[in-house]
PDB file of C-alpha atoms and ligand atoms in Angstrom:
ATOM      1  CA  UNK Q   1      14.412  37.208 -18.091  1.00 35.00           C
ATOM      2  CA  UNK Q   2      11.387  37.213 -16.900  1.00 35.00           C
ATOM      3  CA  UNK Q   3       9.406  37.321 -19.471  1.00 36.00           C
ATOM      4  CA  UNK Q   4      11.157  34.101 -20.092  1.00 36.00           C
ATOM      5  CA  UNK Q   5       9.991  33.126 -16.333  1.00 33.00           C
ATOM      6  CA  UNK Q   6       6.531  34.205 -17.153  1.00 33.00           C
ATOM      7  CA  UNK Q   7       5.788  31.728 -19.967  1.00 33.00           C
ATOM      8  CA  UNK Q   8       7.468  28.456 -17.856  1.00 32.00           C
ATOM      9  CA  UNK Q   9       5.242  29.395 -15.243  1.00 33.00           C
ATOM     10  CA  UNK Q  10       2.326  29.645 -18.102  1.00 32.00           C
ATOM     11  CA  UNK Q  11       3.783  26.402 -19.241  1.00 33.00           C
ATOM     12  CA  UNK Q  12       3.441  24.635 -15.954  1.00 33.00           C
ATOM     13  CA  UNK Q  13      -0.069  25.704 -15.503  1.00 30.00           C
ATOM     14  CA  UNK Q  14      -1.685  24.696 -18.417  1.00 31.00           C
ATOM     15  CA  UNK Q  15      -0.057  21.774 -18.327  1.00 33.00           C
ATOM     16  CA  UNK Q  16      -1.441  20.808 -14.223  1.00 34.00           C
ATOM     17  CA  UNK Q  17      -4.684  22.114 -15.688  1.00 34.00           C
ATOM     18  CA  UNK Q  18      -4.615  19.736 -18.343  1.00 37.00           C
ATOM     19  CA  UNK Q  19      -4.102  16.586 -16.917  1.00 40.00           C
ATOM     20  CA  UNK Q  20      -6.869  15.774 -15.789  1.00 42.00           C
ATOM     21  CA  UNK Q  21      -8.266  13.212 -13.653  1.00 43.00           C
ATOM     22  CA  UNK Q  22      -9.573  11.150 -16.396  1.00 42.00           C
ATOM     23  CA  UNK Q  23      -5.449  11.027 -18.247  1.00 43.00           C
ATOM     24  CA  UNK Q  24      -4.845  10.310 -13.887  1.00 42.00           C
ATOM     25  CA  UNK Q  25      -6.811   7.348 -14.333  1.00 45.00           C
ATOM     26  CA  UNK Q  26      -6.076   6.089 -16.932  1.00 42.00           C
ATOM     27  CA  UNK Q  27      -1.984   6.582 -16.638  1.00 42.00           C
ATOM     28  CA  UNK Q  28      -2.257   4.714 -13.156  1.00 44.00           C
ATOM     29  CA  UNK Q  29      -0.016   1.596 -14.490  1.00 50.00           C
ATOM     30  CA  UNK Q  30       2.294   4.140 -14.018  1.00 68.00           C
ATOM     31  CA  UNK Q  31       4.220   4.012 -11.024  1.00 72.00           C
ATOM     32  CA  UNK Q  32       5.337   7.505 -10.132  1.00 76.00           C
ATOM     33  CA  UNK Q  33       1.716   8.770  -9.934  1.00 79.00           C
ATOM     34  CA  UNK Q  34       0.037   6.988  -7.011  1.00 86.00           C
ATOM     35  CA  UNK Q  35       0.148   8.590  -3.977  1.00 86.00           C
ATOM     36  CA  UNK Q  36      -0.181   6.130  -1.697  1.00 90.00           C
ATOM     37  CA  UNK Q  37      -1.659   2.562  -1.228  1.00 92.00           C
ATOM     38  CA  UNK Q  38      -4.278   0.971   1.002  1.00 93.00           C
ATOM     39  CA  UNK Q  39      -5.196  -2.711   1.309  1.00 94.00           C
ATOM     40  CA  UNK Q  40      -7.953  -3.661   4.757  1.00 95.00           C
ATOM     41  CA  UNK Q  41      -7.954  -6.715   5.261  1.00 96.00           C
ATOM     42  CA  UNK Q  42     -11.094  -8.995   6.558  1.00 96.00           C
ATOM     43  CA  UNK Q  43     -12.512 -11.989   7.830  1.00 95.00           C
ATOM     44  CA  UNK Q  44     -12.924 -13.564  11.111  1.00 95.00           C
ATOM     45  CA  UNK Q  45     -13.695 -10.932  13.036  1.00 95.00           C
ATOM     46  CA  UNK Q  46     -10.824  -8.923  12.599  1.00 97.00           C
ATOM     47  CA  UNK Q  47     -10.668  -5.098  10.387  1.00 97.00           C
ATOM     48  CA  UNK Q  48      -8.080  -4.515   9.662  1.00 96.00           C
ATOM     49  CA  UNK Q  49      -6.342  -1.158   7.641  1.00 96.00           C
ATOM     50  CA  UNK Q  50      -2.837  -1.191   5.710  1.00 96.00           C
ATOM     51  CA  UNK Q  51      -1.957   1.996   4.520  1.00 95.00           C
ATOM     52  CA  UNK Q  52       1.584   2.185   2.368  1.00 95.00           C
ATOM     53  CA  UNK Q  53       3.172   5.645   1.296  1.00 93.00           C
ATOM     54  CA  UNK Q  54       6.773   7.402   0.358  1.00 90.00           C
ATOM     55  CA  UNK Q  55       9.168   7.605   2.018  1.00 88.00           C
ATOM     56  CA  UNK Q  56      10.101  10.786   1.567  1.00 83.00           C
ATOM     57  CA  UNK Q  57      13.323  10.247   1.062  1.00 81.00           C
ATOM     58  CA  UNK Q  58      12.051   8.036  -1.675  1.00 80.00           C
ATOM     59  CA  UNK Q  59      13.656   5.583  -0.427  1.00 86.00           C
ATOM     60  CA  UNK Q  60      11.325   2.684   0.220  1.00 92.00           C
ATOM     61  CA  UNK Q  61       7.292   2.587   1.350  1.00 94.00           C
ATOM     62  CA  UNK Q  62       6.033   3.829   5.030  1.00 94.00           C
ATOM     63  CA  UNK Q  63       3.983   1.085   6.458  1.00 95.00           C
ATOM     64  CA  UNK Q  64       1.024   2.248   9.042  1.00 95.00           C
ATOM     65  CA  UNK Q  65      -1.000  -0.924  10.410  1.00 95.00           C
ATOM     66  CA  UNK Q  66      -4.535  -1.167  12.344  1.00 95.00           C
ATOM     67  CA  UNK Q  67      -6.693  -4.193  13.557  1.00 97.00           C
ATOM     68  CA  UNK Q  68      -8.684  -5.271  15.797  1.00 97.00           C
ATOM     69  CA  UNK Q  69     -10.529  -8.327  16.713  1.00 97.00           C
ATOM     70  CA  UNK Q  70      -7.461 -10.709  17.004  1.00 97.00           C
ATOM     71  CA  UNK Q  71      -7.236 -12.572  20.163  1.00 97.00           C
ATOM     72  CA  UNK Q  72      -5.575 -11.196  23.101  1.00 97.00           C
ATOM     73  CA  UNK Q  73      -2.283 -12.445  23.129  1.00 97.00           C
ATOM     74  CA  UNK Q  74      -1.923 -14.235  20.087  1.00 97.00           C
ATOM     75  CA  UNK Q  75       0.173 -13.691  17.393  1.00 97.00           C
ATOM     76  CA  UNK Q  76      -0.738 -13.219  13.379  1.00 97.00           C
ATOM     77  CA  UNK Q  77       2.053 -13.695  10.743  1.00 97.00           C
ATOM     78  CA  UNK Q  78       1.032 -11.493   7.711  1.00 97.00           C
ATOM     79  CA  UNK Q  79       2.749 -10.675   4.357  1.00 98.00           C
ATOM     80  CA  UNK Q  80       2.038  -9.957   0.730  1.00 98.00           C
ATOM     81  CA  UNK Q  81       0.884 -12.147  -1.400  1.00 98.00           C
ATOM     82  CA  UNK Q  82       1.023 -12.789  -4.925  1.00 97.00           C
ATOM     83  CA  UNK Q  83      -2.230 -12.936  -6.193  1.00 96.00           C
ATOM     84  CA  UNK Q  84      -5.273 -10.639  -6.103  1.00 95.00           C
ATOM     85  CA  UNK Q  85      -8.449 -11.804  -3.664  1.00 95.00           C
ATOM     86  CA  UNK Q  86     -11.128 -13.135  -5.287  1.00 95.00           C
ATOM     87  CA  UNK Q  87     -14.513 -11.439  -5.414  1.00 93.00           C
ATOM     88  CA  UNK Q  88     -15.747 -14.297  -3.281  1.00 94.00           C
ATOM     89  CA  UNK Q  89     -13.093 -12.892  -0.914  1.00 94.00           C
ATOM     90  CA  UNK Q  90     -10.776 -17.008  -1.216  1.00 97.00           C
ATOM     91  CA  UNK Q  91      -7.608 -15.891   0.731  1.00 97.00           C
ATOM     92  CA  UNK Q  92      -6.487 -19.112  -0.287  1.00 97.00           C
ATOM     93  CA  UNK Q  93      -6.361 -18.485  -4.003  1.00 97.00           C
ATOM     94  CA  UNK Q  94      -3.490 -15.454  -3.168  1.00 97.00           C
ATOM     95  CA  UNK Q  95      -1.120 -18.107  -3.769  1.00 97.00           C
ATOM     96  CA  UNK Q  96       2.237 -17.697  -2.496  1.00 96.00           C
ATOM     97  CA  UNK Q  97       4.261 -14.758  -0.810  1.00 97.00           C
ATOM     98  CA  UNK Q  98       5.063 -12.369  -3.026  1.00 97.00           C
ATOM     99  CA  UNK Q  99       9.169 -13.017  -3.519  1.00 97.00           C
ATOM    100  CA  UNK Q 100       9.993 -11.597  -7.250  1.00 95.00           C
ATOM    101  CA  UNK Q 101      13.275 -12.520  -6.057  1.00 95.00           C
ATOM    102  CA  UNK Q 102      13.360 -15.947  -5.632  1.00 95.00           C
ATOM    103  CA  UNK Q 103      15.216 -15.657  -2.499  1.00 96.00           C
ATOM    104  CA  UNK Q 104      12.866 -18.802  -1.285  1.00 94.00           C
ATOM    105  CA  UNK Q 105      13.794 -20.739  -3.789  1.00 92.00           C
ATOM    106  CA  UNK Q 106      17.158 -20.410  -3.145  1.00 93.00           C
ATOM    107  CA  UNK Q 107      16.706 -21.082   0.386  1.00 91.00           C
ATOM    108  CA  UNK Q 108      14.556 -23.453   0.138  1.00 92.00           C
ATOM    109  CA  UNK Q 109      13.755 -25.438   3.940  1.00 92.00           C
ATOM    110  CA  UNK Q 110      16.161 -23.240   5.547  1.00 94.00           C
ATOM    111  CA  UNK Q 111      14.906 -20.988   4.853  1.00 96.00           C
ATOM    112  CA  UNK Q 112      14.577 -17.627   7.370  1.00 96.00           C
ATOM    113  CA  UNK Q 113      14.514 -14.310   7.212  1.00 96.00           C
ATOM    114  CA  UNK Q 114      17.128 -12.142   9.070  1.00 94.00           C
ATOM    115  CA  UNK Q 115      16.582  -8.438   9.166  1.00 90.00           C
ATOM    116  CA  UNK Q 116      20.024  -7.887   9.583  1.00 91.00           C
ATOM    117  CA  UNK Q 117      19.886  -8.709   5.728  1.00 92.00           C
ATOM    118  CA  UNK Q 118      16.551  -8.586   4.214  1.00 92.00           C
ATOM    119  CA  UNK Q 119      18.107  -8.281   0.767  1.00 91.00           C
ATOM    120  CA  UNK Q 120      18.896 -11.747   0.377  1.00 93.00           C
ATOM    121  CA  UNK Q 121      17.180 -13.240   2.918  1.00 96.00           C
ATOM    122  CA  UNK Q 122      13.502 -12.716   2.773  1.00 96.00           C
ATOM    123  CA  UNK Q 123      11.117 -12.528   0.186  1.00 97.00           C
ATOM    124  CA  UNK Q 124       9.921  -9.325  -0.554  1.00 97.00           C
ATOM    125  CA  UNK Q 125       6.491  -9.711   0.591  1.00 97.00           C
ATOM    126  CA  UNK Q 126       7.328 -11.598   4.080  1.00 97.00           C
ATOM    127  CA  UNK Q 127       6.575  -8.724   6.283  1.00 97.00           C
ATOM    128  CA  UNK Q 128       6.154 -10.578   9.405  1.00 96.00           C
ATOM    129  CA  UNK Q 129       9.556 -12.437   8.629  1.00 95.00           C
ATOM    130  CA  UNK Q 130      10.676  -8.331   9.021  1.00 95.00           C
ATOM    131  CA  UNK Q 131       8.562  -6.410  11.048  1.00 95.00           C
ATOM    132  CA  UNK Q 132       7.659  -9.419  13.635  1.00 95.00           C
ATOM    133  CA  UNK Q 133       3.580 -11.228  13.915  1.00 96.00           C
ATOM    134  CA  UNK Q 134       0.708  -8.883  14.947  1.00 96.00           C
ATOM    135  CA  UNK Q 135      -0.144  -9.964  18.648  1.00 97.00           C
ATOM    136  CA  UNK Q 136      -3.081  -8.535  20.154  1.00 97.00           C
ATOM    137  CA  UNK Q 137      -3.428  -6.377  22.717  1.00 97.00           C
ATOM    138  CA  UNK Q 138      -5.672  -6.494  25.836  1.00 96.00           C
ATOM    139  CA  UNK Q 139      -8.531  -5.349  23.671  1.00 97.00           C
ATOM    140  CA  UNK Q 140      -7.811  -7.791  20.813  1.00 97.00           C
ATOM    141  CA  UNK Q 141      -6.298  -4.356  18.755  1.00 97.00           C
ATOM    142  CA  UNK Q 142      -2.767  -3.751  16.877  1.00 96.00           C
ATOM    143  CA  UNK Q 143      -0.660  -1.171  15.353  1.00 95.00           C
ATOM    144  CA  UNK Q 144       2.291  -0.346  14.217  1.00 94.00           C
ATOM    145  CA  UNK Q 145       4.347   2.486  12.135  1.00 94.00           C
ATOM    146  CA  UNK Q 146       7.438   0.706   9.888  1.00 93.00           C
ATOM    147  CA  UNK Q 147       9.978   1.379   7.129  1.00 93.00           C
ATOM    148  CA  UNK Q 148       9.697  -0.972   4.596  1.00 93.00           C
ATOM    149  CA  UNK Q 149      12.862   0.168   2.657  1.00 92.00           C
ATOM    150  CA  UNK Q 150      12.657  -3.153  -0.135  1.00 93.00           C
ATOM    151  CA  UNK Q 151       9.268  -2.342  -0.917  1.00 95.00           C
ATOM    152  CA  UNK Q 152       7.717   0.566  -3.585  1.00 94.00           C
ATOM    153  CA  UNK Q 153       4.914   1.332  -6.124  1.00 92.00           C
ATOM    154  CA  UNK Q 154       6.381   0.169  -9.521  1.00 89.00           C
ATOM    155  CA  UNK Q 155       9.181  -1.863 -10.664  1.00 90.00           C
ATOM    156  CA  UNK Q 156      11.144  -5.109  -9.564  1.00 92.00           C
ATOM    157  CA  UNK Q 157       9.161  -4.476  -6.176  1.00 94.00           C
ATOM    158  CA  UNK Q 158       6.002  -3.259  -6.491  1.00 94.00           C
ATOM    159  CA  UNK Q 159       3.424  -3.777  -4.216  1.00 95.00           C
ATOM    160  CA  UNK Q 160       0.410  -3.660  -6.729  1.00 93.00           C
ATOM    161  CA  UNK Q 161      -1.830  -5.658  -7.787  1.00 91.00           C
ATOM    162  CA  UNK Q 162      -0.956  -8.147  -4.992  1.00 96.00           C
ATOM    163  CA  UNK Q 163      -2.922  -8.379  -2.189  1.00 97.00           C
ATOM    164  CA  UNK Q 164      -1.626  -9.083   2.348  1.00 97.00           C
ATOM    165  CA  UNK Q 165      -3.327 -11.409   3.543  1.00 98.00           C
ATOM    166  CA  UNK Q 166      -2.887 -11.885   7.622  1.00 98.00           C
ATOM    167  CA  UNK Q 167      -3.301 -15.756   9.499  1.00 98.00           C
ATOM    168  CA  UNK Q 168      -3.480 -17.126  12.844  1.00 96.00           C
ATOM    169  CA  UNK Q 169      -0.195 -18.749  14.450  1.00 95.00           C
ATOM    170  CA  UNK Q 170      -1.755 -22.395  13.410  1.00 96.00           C
ATOM    171  CA  UNK Q 171      -1.028 -20.871   9.229  1.00 95.00           C
ATOM    172  CA  UNK Q 172      -4.223 -20.679   8.491  1.00 97.00           C
ATOM    173  CA  UNK Q 173      -5.292 -17.631   6.399  1.00 97.00           C
ATOM    174  CA  UNK Q 174      -7.901 -15.857   8.747  1.00 97.00           C
ATOM    175  CA  UNK Q 175      -8.283 -12.096   6.758  1.00 97.00           C
ATOM    176  CA  UNK Q 176      -7.210 -10.805   3.262  1.00 97.00           C
ATOM    177  CA  UNK Q 177      -7.653  -7.746   0.945  1.00 96.00           C
ATOM    178  CA  UNK Q 178      -6.251  -7.444  -2.467  1.00 95.00           C
ATOM    179  CA  UNK Q 179      -3.696  -3.627  -2.078  1.00 94.00           C
ATOM    180  CA  UNK Q 180      -5.592  -0.521  -3.609  1.00 91.00           C
ATOM    181  CA  UNK Q 181      -3.577   1.801  -4.964  1.00 89.00           C
ATOM    182  CA  UNK Q 182      -5.168   5.756  -5.484  1.00 85.00           C
ATOM    183  CA  UNK Q 183      -3.511   8.957  -7.626  1.00 80.00           C
ATOM    184  CA  UNK Q 184      -3.681  12.230  -7.806  1.00 74.00           C
ATOM    185  CA  UNK Q 185      -7.618  13.765  -9.059  1.00 68.00           C
ATOM    186  CA  UNK Q 186     -10.818  14.926  -8.485  1.00 59.00           C
ATOM    187  CA  UNK Q 187     -12.614  18.265 -10.259  1.00 61.00           C
ATOM    188  CA  UNK Q 188     -10.053  19.897  -7.747  1.00 57.00           C
ATOM    189  CA  UNK Q 189      -7.508  17.853  -9.572  1.00 54.00           C
ATOM    190  CA  UNK Q 190      -5.314  17.948  -6.339  1.00 54.00           C
ATOM    191  CA  UNK Q 191      -7.055  17.700  -3.261  1.00 53.00           C
ATOM    192  CA  UNK Q 192      -8.672  14.113  -4.183  1.00 59.00           C
ATOM    193  CA  UNK Q 193      -7.832  10.715  -4.131  1.00 65.00           C
ATOM    194  CA  UNK Q 194      -8.842   8.558  -6.475  1.00 68.00           C
ATOM    195  CA  UNK Q 195      -8.845   4.620  -6.813  1.00 70.00           C
ATOM    196  CA  UNK Q 196      -6.083   4.009  -9.756  1.00 64.00           C
ATOM    197  CA  UNK Q 197      -8.378   1.208 -10.842  1.00 62.00           C
ATOM    198  CA  UNK Q 198     -11.040   3.305 -11.644  1.00 50.00           C
ATOM    199  CA  UNK Q 199     -14.256   1.425 -11.762  1.00 37.00           C
ATOM    200  CA  UNK Q 200     -12.372  -1.739 -10.948  1.00 37.00           C
ATOM    201  CA  UNK Q 201     -14.388  -3.515  -8.117  1.00 38.00           C
ATOM    202  CA  UNK Q 202     -10.615  -3.311  -5.824  1.00 42.00           C
ATOM    203  CA  UNK Q 203     -12.060  -1.216  -3.665  1.00 47.00           C
ATOM    204  CA  UNK Q 204     -14.885   0.649  -1.768  1.00 58.00           C
ATOM    205  CA  UNK Q 205     -16.159   4.190  -0.815  1.00 62.00           C
ATOM    206  CA  UNK Q 206     -14.945   3.472   2.376  1.00 69.00           C
ATOM    207  CA  UNK Q 207     -11.431   2.592   1.231  1.00 72.00           C
ATOM    208  CA  UNK Q 208     -11.674   6.014  -1.086  1.00 70.00           C
ATOM    209  CA  UNK Q 209     -12.368   8.714   1.452  1.00 70.00           C
ATOM    210  CA  UNK Q 210      -9.758   6.332   3.679  1.00 74.00           C
ATOM    211  CA  UNK Q 211      -7.541   7.152   1.350  1.00 72.00           C
ATOM    212  CA  UNK Q 212      -8.532  10.948   1.109  1.00 68.00           C
ATOM    213  CA  UNK Q 213      -8.170  11.697   5.078  1.00 71.00           C
ATOM    214  CA  UNK Q 214      -5.127  10.335   4.342  1.00 71.00           C
ATOM    215  CA  UNK Q 215      -4.578  12.649   1.677  1.00 65.00           C
ATOM    216  CA  UNK Q 216      -4.967  15.295   3.620  1.00 63.00           C
ATOM    217  CA  UNK Q 217      -2.893  15.020   6.473  1.00 64.00           C
ATOM    218  CA  UNK Q 218       0.324  14.678   3.523  1.00 61.00           C
ATOM    219  CA  UNK Q 219      -1.008  17.210   1.463  1.00 53.00           C
ATOM    220  CA  UNK Q 220       2.856  18.142   1.594  1.00 51.00           C
ATOM    221  CA  UNK Q 221       2.774  15.013   0.049  1.00 50.00           C
ATOM    222  CA  UNK Q 222       0.529  15.950  -2.590  1.00 47.00           C
ATOM    223  CA  UNK Q 223       2.232  19.415  -2.960  1.00 47.00           C
ATOM    224  CA  UNK Q 224       4.773  17.911  -4.451  1.00 47.00           C
ATOM    225  CA  UNK Q 225       3.643  15.207  -6.397  1.00 44.00           C
ATOM    226  CA  UNK Q 226       1.560  18.216  -8.735  1.00 42.00           C
ATOM    227  CA  UNK Q 227       4.584  19.516  -8.984  1.00 43.00           C
ATOM    228  CA  UNK Q 228       5.677  16.536 -10.358  1.00 43.00           C
ATOM    229  CA  UNK Q 229       2.638  16.130 -13.064  1.00 41.00           C
ATOM    230  CA  UNK Q 230       3.893  19.914 -14.638  1.00 39.00           C
ATOM    231  CA  UNK Q 231       7.115  18.670 -15.182  1.00 35.00           C
TER     232      UNK Q 231
HETATM  233  C1  NAG B 301      -7.070   2.738  11.388  1.00 71.54           C
HETATM  234  O1  NAG B 301      -6.625   3.913  10.688  1.00 71.54           O
HETATM  235  C2  NAG B 301      -7.177   3.860   9.846  1.00 71.54           C
HETATM  236  C3  NAG B 301      -6.679   5.560   9.538  1.00 71.54           C
HETATM  237  O2  NAG B 301      -6.249   6.332  10.413  1.00 71.54           O
HETATM  238  C4  NAG B 301      -8.994   4.568  10.581  1.00 71.54           C
HETATM  239  O3  NAG B 301      -8.975   5.044   9.879  1.00 71.54           O
HETATM  240  C5  NAG B 301      -9.377   3.183  11.122  1.00 71.54           C
HETATM  241  O4  NAG B 301     -10.674   3.881  12.292  1.00 71.54           O
HETATM  242  C6  NAG B 301      -8.507   2.722  12.094  1.00 71.54           C
HETATM  243  N1  NAG B 301      -8.512   1.683  12.626  1.00 71.54           N
HETATM  244  C7  NAG B 301      -8.684   1.417  13.482  1.00 71.54           C
HETATM  245  C8  NAG B 301     -10.053  -0.180  13.757  1.00 71.54           C
HETATM  246  O5  NAG B 301      -8.284   1.849  14.729  1.00 71.54           O
HETATM  247  C1  NAG B 302     -10.243 -21.466  -2.164  1.00 71.54           C
HETATM  248  O1  NAG B 302      -9.457 -21.592  -3.617  1.00 71.54           O
HETATM  249  C2  NAG B 302      -8.164 -22.380  -3.614  1.00 71.54           C
HETATM  250  C3  NAG B 302      -6.990 -22.630  -4.014  1.00 71.54           C
HETATM  251  O2  NAG B 302      -7.122 -22.230  -5.095  1.00 71.54           O
HETATM  252  C4  NAG B 302      -9.519 -22.833  -3.359  1.00 71.54           C
HETATM  253  O3  NAG B 302      -8.655 -25.145  -3.387  1.00 71.54           O
HETATM  254  C5  NAG B 302     -10.155 -23.638  -2.638  1.00 71.54           C
HETATM  255  O4  NAG B 302     -11.444 -24.668  -3.734  1.00 71.54           O
HETATM  256  C6  NAG B 302     -10.443 -21.819  -2.443  1.00 71.54           C
HETATM  257  N1  NAG B 302     -12.258 -22.453  -2.093  1.00 71.54           N
HETATM  258  C7  NAG B 302     -13.946 -22.228  -2.220  1.00 71.54           C
HETATM  259  C8  NAG B 302     -14.644 -21.658  -1.079  1.00 71.54           C
HETATM  260  O5  NAG B 302     -13.788 -21.546  -3.936  1.00 71.54           O
HETATM  261  C1  NAG B 303      -9.678  -1.213  19.870  1.00 71.54           C
HETATM  262  O1  NAG B 303     -10.077  -1.403  18.673  1.00 71.54           O
HETATM  263  C2  NAG B 303     -11.137  -0.185  18.982  1.00 71.54           C
HETATM  264  C3  NAG B 303     -12.132  -0.918  17.738  1.00 71.54           C
HETATM  265  O2  NAG B 303     -11.764   0.407  17.037  1.00 71.54           O
HETATM  266  C4  NAG B 303     -11.803   1.650  19.816  1.00 71.54           C
HETATM  267  O3  NAG B 303     -13.052   1.479  20.459  1.00 71.54           O
HETATM  268  C5  NAG B 303     -10.228   0.707  20.815  1.00 71.54           C
HETATM  269  O4  NAG B 303     -10.539   2.374  21.352  1.00 71.54           O
HETATM  270  C6  NAG B 303      -9.052   0.388  20.657  1.00 71.54           C
HETATM  271  N1  NAG B 303      -8.626   0.045  21.740  1.00 71.54           N
HETATM  272  C7  NAG B 303      -7.598   0.677  21.940  1.00 71.54           C
HETATM  273  C8  NAG B 303      -6.575   0.249  23.706  1.00 71.54           C
HETATM  274  O5  NAG B 303      -6.862   1.337  21.415  1.00 71.54           O
HETATM  275  C1  NAG B 304     -12.688  21.549  -4.419  1.00 71.54           C
HETATM  276  O1  NAG B 304     -12.016  22.423  -3.271  1.00 71.54           O
HETATM  277  C2  NAG B 304     -13.077  22.978  -2.754  1.00 71.54           C
HETATM  278  C3  NAG B 304     -12.115  23.756  -1.549  1.00 71.54           C
HETATM  279  O2  NAG B 304     -11.272  22.757  -0.698  1.00 71.54           O
HETATM  280  C4  NAG B 304     -13.920  23.014  -2.222  1.00 71.54           C
HETATM  281  O3  NAG B 304     -14.613  23.429  -1.162  1.00 71.54           O
HETATM  282  C5  NAG B 304     -14.733  21.516  -2.503  1.00 71.54           C
HETATM  283  O4  NAG B 304     -15.712  20.593  -2.566  1.00 71.54           O
HETATM  284  C6  NAG B 304     -14.652  20.432  -3.495  1.00 71.54           C
HETATM  285  N1  NAG B 304     -15.099  20.527  -4.784  1.00 71.54           N
HETATM  286  C7  NAG B 304     -14.435  18.256  -4.922  1.00 71.54           C
HETATM  287  C8  NAG B 304     -15.130  18.682  -5.327  1.00 71.54           C
HETATM  288  O5  NAG B 304     -14.244  17.437  -4.517  1.00 71.54           O
HETATM  289 CU1   CU B 305       1.339 -14.908   4.285  1.00 71.54          CU
END
C-alpha cells in the first residue's frame, strides 16, 4: 500500500518536471491549460484592461474591467468581436460581434439582449448587453467585476482568438485589442505565466507582467492547475 502511494507520488513528480514551458506553449490550443486571458484595448486616449479568469466552480469566467481616458458621464458599449485586430490597430477590421449560436441572425431587427435569458437573446460577445455600458466617472475612469457564465476558454463559447472592442455612444469603434491567453510556464514551471501564442505579435511585455501579477493573486488557482497538469 505504502509502496503504491510512493510510486504514484514519484510518477506524478516525474510527469510534472517533464512538462516544460515549451510543451505548455505548444499545447496552448488545449483550452484547459489556459490560466487567464487579457486584452488591453487602447485608442482615442482610452486605456483599458479586461482580465478573464476561470470561476472556481468551473462554470464561466470572471471578468474584471478597468478603463481610463473616458469622457465624464459618457456611455461606452463594449463587445467581443470575431476577428483579431490587425497589426495596424484598425478596430474596424475586427468583424462583427462574436455570435457562435446565431442569436442575432435569428432575431434580426428585433434583437434585444435580455439578462433574464442570455443564452437565447444575447450574442455571446454582447458584453455590454449583459453587463451594461461602461460609463466614465468624474475622472474619466470605469471599472467593474462580472461573472460571465456563458464564456469559456475553449469549446463553442471560447473567447480565445477573438478581440475586445470599445465603442463610443455613437457606435464608433474607439479602442480595441486582441484577447491574449496565458498558460503556466517559465523556468520554475509554476509561478510564471507565458503568452500562449509564444512569439506571436499579439501581446507585449507589459501584458505578460500584468498576467504574472494577476497570477500571484490567484495562486490557489495556479496550484490546482499544476495538479491538473500532473494527472
Ligand atoms: C487595471 O488593473 C490592472 C490589474 O489590476 C492594473 O495593473 C492596472 O494598473 C489598472 N489600470 C487602470 C487604468 O486602472
Ligand atoms: C480598416 O478596416 C476596414 C474594414 O476591413 C477597412 O475598410 C478600412 O479600409 C481599414 N482602414 C485602414 C486605415 O486600414
Ligand atoms: C482614475 O485613473 C487614474 C489613472 O489610472 C488614477 O490615477 C486615478 O486614481 C483614478 N481615479 C479613481 C477615482 O479611481
Ligand atoms: C523561481 O522562483 C524563485 C522563488 O520563488 C525566484 O526567486 C526565481 O526568480 C524564480 N526563477 C525564475 C526564472 O522565475
Ligand atoms: Cu462592438
